[in-house]
mmCIF file of C-alpha atoms and ligand atoms in Angstrom:
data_model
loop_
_atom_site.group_PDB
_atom_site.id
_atom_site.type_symbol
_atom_site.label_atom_id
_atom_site.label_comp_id
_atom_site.label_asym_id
_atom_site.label_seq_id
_atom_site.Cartn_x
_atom_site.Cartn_y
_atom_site.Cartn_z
ATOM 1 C CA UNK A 24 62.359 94.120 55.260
ATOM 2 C CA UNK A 25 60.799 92.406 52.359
ATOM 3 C CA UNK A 26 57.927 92.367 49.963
ATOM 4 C CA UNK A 27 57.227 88.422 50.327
ATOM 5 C CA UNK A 28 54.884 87.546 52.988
ATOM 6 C CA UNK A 29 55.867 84.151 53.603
ATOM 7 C CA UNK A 30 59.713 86.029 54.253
ATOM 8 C CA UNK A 31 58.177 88.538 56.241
ATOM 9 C CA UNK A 32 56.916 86.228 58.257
ATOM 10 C CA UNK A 33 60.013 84.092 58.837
ATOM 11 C CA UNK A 34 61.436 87.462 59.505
ATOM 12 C CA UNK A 35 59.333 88.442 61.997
ATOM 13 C CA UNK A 36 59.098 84.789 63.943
ATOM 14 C CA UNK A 37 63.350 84.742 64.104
ATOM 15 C CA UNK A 38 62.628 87.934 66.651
ATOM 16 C CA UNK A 39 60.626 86.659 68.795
ATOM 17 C CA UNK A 40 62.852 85.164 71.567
ATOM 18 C CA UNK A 41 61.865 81.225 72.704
ATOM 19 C CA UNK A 42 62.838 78.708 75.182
ATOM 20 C CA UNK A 43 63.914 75.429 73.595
ATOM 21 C CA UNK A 44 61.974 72.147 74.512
ATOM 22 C CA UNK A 45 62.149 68.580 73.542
ATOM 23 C CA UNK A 46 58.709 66.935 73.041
ATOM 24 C CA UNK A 47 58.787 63.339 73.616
ATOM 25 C CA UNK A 48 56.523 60.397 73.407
ATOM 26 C CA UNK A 49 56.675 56.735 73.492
ATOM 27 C CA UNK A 50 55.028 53.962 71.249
ATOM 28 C CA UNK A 51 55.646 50.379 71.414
ATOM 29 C CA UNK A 52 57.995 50.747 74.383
ATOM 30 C CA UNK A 53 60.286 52.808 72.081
ATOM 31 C CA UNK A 54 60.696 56.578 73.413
ATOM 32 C CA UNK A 55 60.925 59.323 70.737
ATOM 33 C CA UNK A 56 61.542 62.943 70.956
ATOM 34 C CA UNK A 57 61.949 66.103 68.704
ATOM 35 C CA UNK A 58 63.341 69.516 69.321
ATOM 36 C CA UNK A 59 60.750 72.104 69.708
ATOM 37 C CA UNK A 60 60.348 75.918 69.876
ATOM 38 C CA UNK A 61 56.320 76.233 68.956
ATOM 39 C CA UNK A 62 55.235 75.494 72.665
ATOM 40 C CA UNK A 63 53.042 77.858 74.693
ATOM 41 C CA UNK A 64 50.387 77.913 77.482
ATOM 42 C CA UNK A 65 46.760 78.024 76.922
ATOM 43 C CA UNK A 66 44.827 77.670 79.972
ATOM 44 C CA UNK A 67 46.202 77.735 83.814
ATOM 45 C CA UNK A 68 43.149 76.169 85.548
ATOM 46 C CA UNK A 69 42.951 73.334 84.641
ATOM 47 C CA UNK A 70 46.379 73.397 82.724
ATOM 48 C CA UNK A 71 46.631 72.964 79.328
ATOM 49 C CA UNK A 72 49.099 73.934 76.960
ATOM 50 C CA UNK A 73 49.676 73.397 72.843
ATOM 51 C CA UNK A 74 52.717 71.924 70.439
ATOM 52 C CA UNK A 75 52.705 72.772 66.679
ATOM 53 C CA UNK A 76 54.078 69.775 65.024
ATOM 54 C CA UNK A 77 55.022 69.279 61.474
ATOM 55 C CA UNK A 78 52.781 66.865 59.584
ATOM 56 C CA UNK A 79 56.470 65.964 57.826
ATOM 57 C CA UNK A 80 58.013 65.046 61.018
ATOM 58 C CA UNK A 81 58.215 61.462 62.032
ATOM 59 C CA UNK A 82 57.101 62.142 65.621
ATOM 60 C CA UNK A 83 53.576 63.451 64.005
ATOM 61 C CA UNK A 84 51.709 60.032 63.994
ATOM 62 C CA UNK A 85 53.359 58.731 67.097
ATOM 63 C CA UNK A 86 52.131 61.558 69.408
ATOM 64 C CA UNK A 87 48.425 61.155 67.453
ATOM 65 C CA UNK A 88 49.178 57.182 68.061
ATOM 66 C CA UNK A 89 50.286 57.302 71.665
ATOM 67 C CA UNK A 90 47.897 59.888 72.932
ATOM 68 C CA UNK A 91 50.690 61.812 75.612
ATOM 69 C CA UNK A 92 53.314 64.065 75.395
ATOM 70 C CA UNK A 93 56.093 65.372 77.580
ATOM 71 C CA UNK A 94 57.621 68.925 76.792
ATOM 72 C CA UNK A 95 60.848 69.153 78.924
ATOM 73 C CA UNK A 96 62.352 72.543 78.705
ATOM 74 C CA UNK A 97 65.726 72.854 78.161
ATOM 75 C CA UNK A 98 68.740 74.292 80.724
ATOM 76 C CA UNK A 99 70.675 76.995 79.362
ATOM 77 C CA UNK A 100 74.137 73.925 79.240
ATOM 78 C CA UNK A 101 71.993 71.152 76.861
ATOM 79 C CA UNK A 102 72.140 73.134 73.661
ATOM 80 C CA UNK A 103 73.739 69.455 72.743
ATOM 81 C CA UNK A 104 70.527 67.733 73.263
ATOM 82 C CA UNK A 105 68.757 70.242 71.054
ATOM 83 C CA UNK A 106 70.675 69.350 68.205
ATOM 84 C CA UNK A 107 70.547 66.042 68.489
ATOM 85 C CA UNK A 108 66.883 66.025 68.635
ATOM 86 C CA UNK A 109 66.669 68.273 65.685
ATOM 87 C CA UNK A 110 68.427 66.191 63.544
ATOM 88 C CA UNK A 111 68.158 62.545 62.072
ATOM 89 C CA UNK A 112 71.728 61.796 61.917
ATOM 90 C CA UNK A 113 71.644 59.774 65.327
ATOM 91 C CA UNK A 114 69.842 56.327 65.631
ATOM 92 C CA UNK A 115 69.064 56.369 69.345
ATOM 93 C CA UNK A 116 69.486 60.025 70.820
ATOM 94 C CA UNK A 117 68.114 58.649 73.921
ATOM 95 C CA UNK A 118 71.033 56.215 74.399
ATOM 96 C CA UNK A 119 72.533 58.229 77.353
ATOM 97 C CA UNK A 120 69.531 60.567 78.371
ATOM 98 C CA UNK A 121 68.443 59.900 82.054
ATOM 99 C CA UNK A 122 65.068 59.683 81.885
ATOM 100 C CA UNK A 123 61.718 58.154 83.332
ATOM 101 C CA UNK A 124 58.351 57.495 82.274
ATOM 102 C CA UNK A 125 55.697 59.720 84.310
ATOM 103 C CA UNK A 126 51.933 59.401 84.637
ATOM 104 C CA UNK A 127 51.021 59.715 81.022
ATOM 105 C CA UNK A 128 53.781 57.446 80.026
ATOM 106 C CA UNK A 129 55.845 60.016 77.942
ATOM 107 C CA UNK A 130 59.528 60.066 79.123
ATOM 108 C CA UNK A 131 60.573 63.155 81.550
ATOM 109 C CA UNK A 132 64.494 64.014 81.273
ATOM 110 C CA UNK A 133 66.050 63.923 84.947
ATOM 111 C CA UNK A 134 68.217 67.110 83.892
ATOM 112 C CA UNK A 135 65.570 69.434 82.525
ATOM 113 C CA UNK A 136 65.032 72.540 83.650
ATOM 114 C CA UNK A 137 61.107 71.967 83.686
ATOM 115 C CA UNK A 138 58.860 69.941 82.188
ATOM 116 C CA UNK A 139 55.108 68.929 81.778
ATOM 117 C CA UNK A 140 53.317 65.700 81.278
ATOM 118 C CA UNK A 141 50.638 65.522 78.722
ATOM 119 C CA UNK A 142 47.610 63.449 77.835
ATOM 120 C CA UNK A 143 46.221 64.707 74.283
ATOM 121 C CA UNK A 144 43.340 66.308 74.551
ATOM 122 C CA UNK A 145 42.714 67.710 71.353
ATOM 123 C CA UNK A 146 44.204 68.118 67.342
ATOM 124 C CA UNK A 147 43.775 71.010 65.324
ATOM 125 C CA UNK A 148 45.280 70.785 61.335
ATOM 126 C CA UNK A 149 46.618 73.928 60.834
ATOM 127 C CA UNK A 150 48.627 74.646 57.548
ATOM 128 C CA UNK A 151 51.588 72.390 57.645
ATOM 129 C CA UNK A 152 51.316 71.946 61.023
ATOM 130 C CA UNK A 153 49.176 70.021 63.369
ATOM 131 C CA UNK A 154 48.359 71.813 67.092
ATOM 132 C CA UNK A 155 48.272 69.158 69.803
ATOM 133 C CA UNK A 156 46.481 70.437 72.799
ATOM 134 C CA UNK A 157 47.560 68.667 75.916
ATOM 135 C CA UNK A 158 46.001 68.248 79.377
ATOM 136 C CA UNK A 159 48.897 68.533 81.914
ATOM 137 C CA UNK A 160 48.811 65.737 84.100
ATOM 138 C CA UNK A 161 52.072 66.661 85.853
ATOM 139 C CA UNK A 162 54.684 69.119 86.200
ATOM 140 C CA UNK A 163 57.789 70.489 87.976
ATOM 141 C CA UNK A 164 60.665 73.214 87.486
ATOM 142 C CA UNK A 165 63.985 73.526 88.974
ATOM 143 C CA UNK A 166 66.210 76.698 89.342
ATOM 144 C CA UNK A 167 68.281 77.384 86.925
ATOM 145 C CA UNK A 168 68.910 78.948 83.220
ATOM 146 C CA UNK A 169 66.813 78.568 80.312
ATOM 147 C CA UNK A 170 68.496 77.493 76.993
ATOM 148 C CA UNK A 171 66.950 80.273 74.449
ATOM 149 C CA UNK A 172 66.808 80.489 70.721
ATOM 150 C CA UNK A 173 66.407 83.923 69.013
ATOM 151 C CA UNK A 174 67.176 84.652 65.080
ATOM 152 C CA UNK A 175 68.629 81.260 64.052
ATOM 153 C CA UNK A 176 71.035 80.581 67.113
ATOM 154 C CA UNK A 177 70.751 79.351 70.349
ATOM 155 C CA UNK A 178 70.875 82.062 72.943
ATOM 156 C CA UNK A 179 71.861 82.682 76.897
ATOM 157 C CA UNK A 180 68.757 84.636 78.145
ATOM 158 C CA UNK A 181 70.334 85.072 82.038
ATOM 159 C CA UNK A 182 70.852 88.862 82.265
ATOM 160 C CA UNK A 183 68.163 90.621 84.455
ATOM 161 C CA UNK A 184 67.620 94.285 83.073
ATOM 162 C CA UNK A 185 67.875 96.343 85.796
HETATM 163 C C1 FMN B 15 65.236 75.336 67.823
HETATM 164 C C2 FMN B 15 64.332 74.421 67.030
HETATM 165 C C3 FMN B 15 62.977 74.450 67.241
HETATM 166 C C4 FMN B 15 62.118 73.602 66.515
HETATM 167 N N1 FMN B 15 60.765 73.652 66.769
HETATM 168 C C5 FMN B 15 59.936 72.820 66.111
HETATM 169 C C6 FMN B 15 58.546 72.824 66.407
HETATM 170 O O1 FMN B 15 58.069 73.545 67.288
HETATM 171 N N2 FMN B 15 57.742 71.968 65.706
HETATM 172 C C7 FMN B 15 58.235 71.113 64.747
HETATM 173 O O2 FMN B 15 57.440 70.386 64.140
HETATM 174 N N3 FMN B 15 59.559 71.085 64.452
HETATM 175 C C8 FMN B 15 60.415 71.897 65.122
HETATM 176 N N4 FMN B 15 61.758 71.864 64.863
HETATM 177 C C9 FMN B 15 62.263 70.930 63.859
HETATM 178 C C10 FMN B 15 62.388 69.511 64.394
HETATM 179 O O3 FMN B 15 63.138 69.437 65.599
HETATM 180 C C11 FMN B 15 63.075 68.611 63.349
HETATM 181 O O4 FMN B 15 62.363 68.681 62.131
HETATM 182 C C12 FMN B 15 63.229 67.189 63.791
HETATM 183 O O5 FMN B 15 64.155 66.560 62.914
HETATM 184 C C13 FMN B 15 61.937 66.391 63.737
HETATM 185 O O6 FMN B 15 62.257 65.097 64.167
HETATM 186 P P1 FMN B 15 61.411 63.819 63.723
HETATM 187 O O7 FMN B 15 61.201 63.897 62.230
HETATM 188 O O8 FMN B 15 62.282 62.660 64.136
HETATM 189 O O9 FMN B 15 60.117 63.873 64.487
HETATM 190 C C14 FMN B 15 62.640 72.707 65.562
HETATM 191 C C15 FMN B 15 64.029 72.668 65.355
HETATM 192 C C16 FMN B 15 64.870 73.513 66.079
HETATM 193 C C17 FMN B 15 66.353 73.456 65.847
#
């Protein structure tokens, strides 16, 4: 434990177990995705869910620009992809991702594990971050395993507790 609140909070957020996503978006015909872990659901009916998005991060103005998202959760074997995405080191990290561009016109990955289709709906600033509240304009899921992230590291989630 510790006296600082901003490391008490960092502390706190590492143990709370995720899923990993990649958000992506497209504008001018160029796709562009991030690695993201601040994803949740906020409404079933009609379906909307939110992003938190770094007001540093260089997919920031082309999500506001484009107006559509996709979040593609990750499988528990594309730990890869979220590295790739998390970093800048790589000029085109889409150079041999299978994807295609759904209804909103965000690209969907063939391999993930689930994904959902955005049109923005709404922007909240919020501290460094901006929320982007998407409408979900389509979805799917697949069986399989999760890639998870829990205290730093990426994590397999598959055990059932009895
Ligand atoms: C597991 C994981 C989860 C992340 N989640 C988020 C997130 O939810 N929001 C965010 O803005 N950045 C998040 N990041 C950081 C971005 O992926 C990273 O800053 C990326 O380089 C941004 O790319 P860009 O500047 O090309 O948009 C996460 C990174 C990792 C490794």
């Amino acid at each position: 434990m510790t006296d600082d609140p901003s490391n008490a909070f960092r502390a706190v957020m590492r143990r709370v177990p995720t899923g990993v996503t990649i958000v992506t978006t497209v504008v001018d015909g160029k796709p562009k995705g991030f690695t993201a872990n601040a994803f949740a659901s906020v409404s079933a009916a009609p379906p909307m869910i939110l992003i938190c998005v770094n007001r540093q991060a260089r997919s920031h103005p082309l999500i506001a620009a484009a107006g559509h998202f996709c979040v593609n959760v990750l499988r528990l074997d594309q730990r890869e992809l979220a590295e790739r995405f998390a970093s800048h080191a790589n000029d085109d990290p889409f150079a041999d991702v299978a994807y295609r561009i759904d209804r909103s016109g965000s690209p969907v990955f063939d391999d993930a594990l689930a994904y959902l289709d955005c049109e923005l709906s709404a922007e909240h600033a919020a501290g460094t971050h901006t929320i982007f509240i998407g409408n979900v304009l389509g979805c799917a899921a697949r069986d399989g395993s999760p890639l998870g992230y829990f205290n730093g590291s990426y994590r397999d989630f598959q055990c059932t507790i009895p």
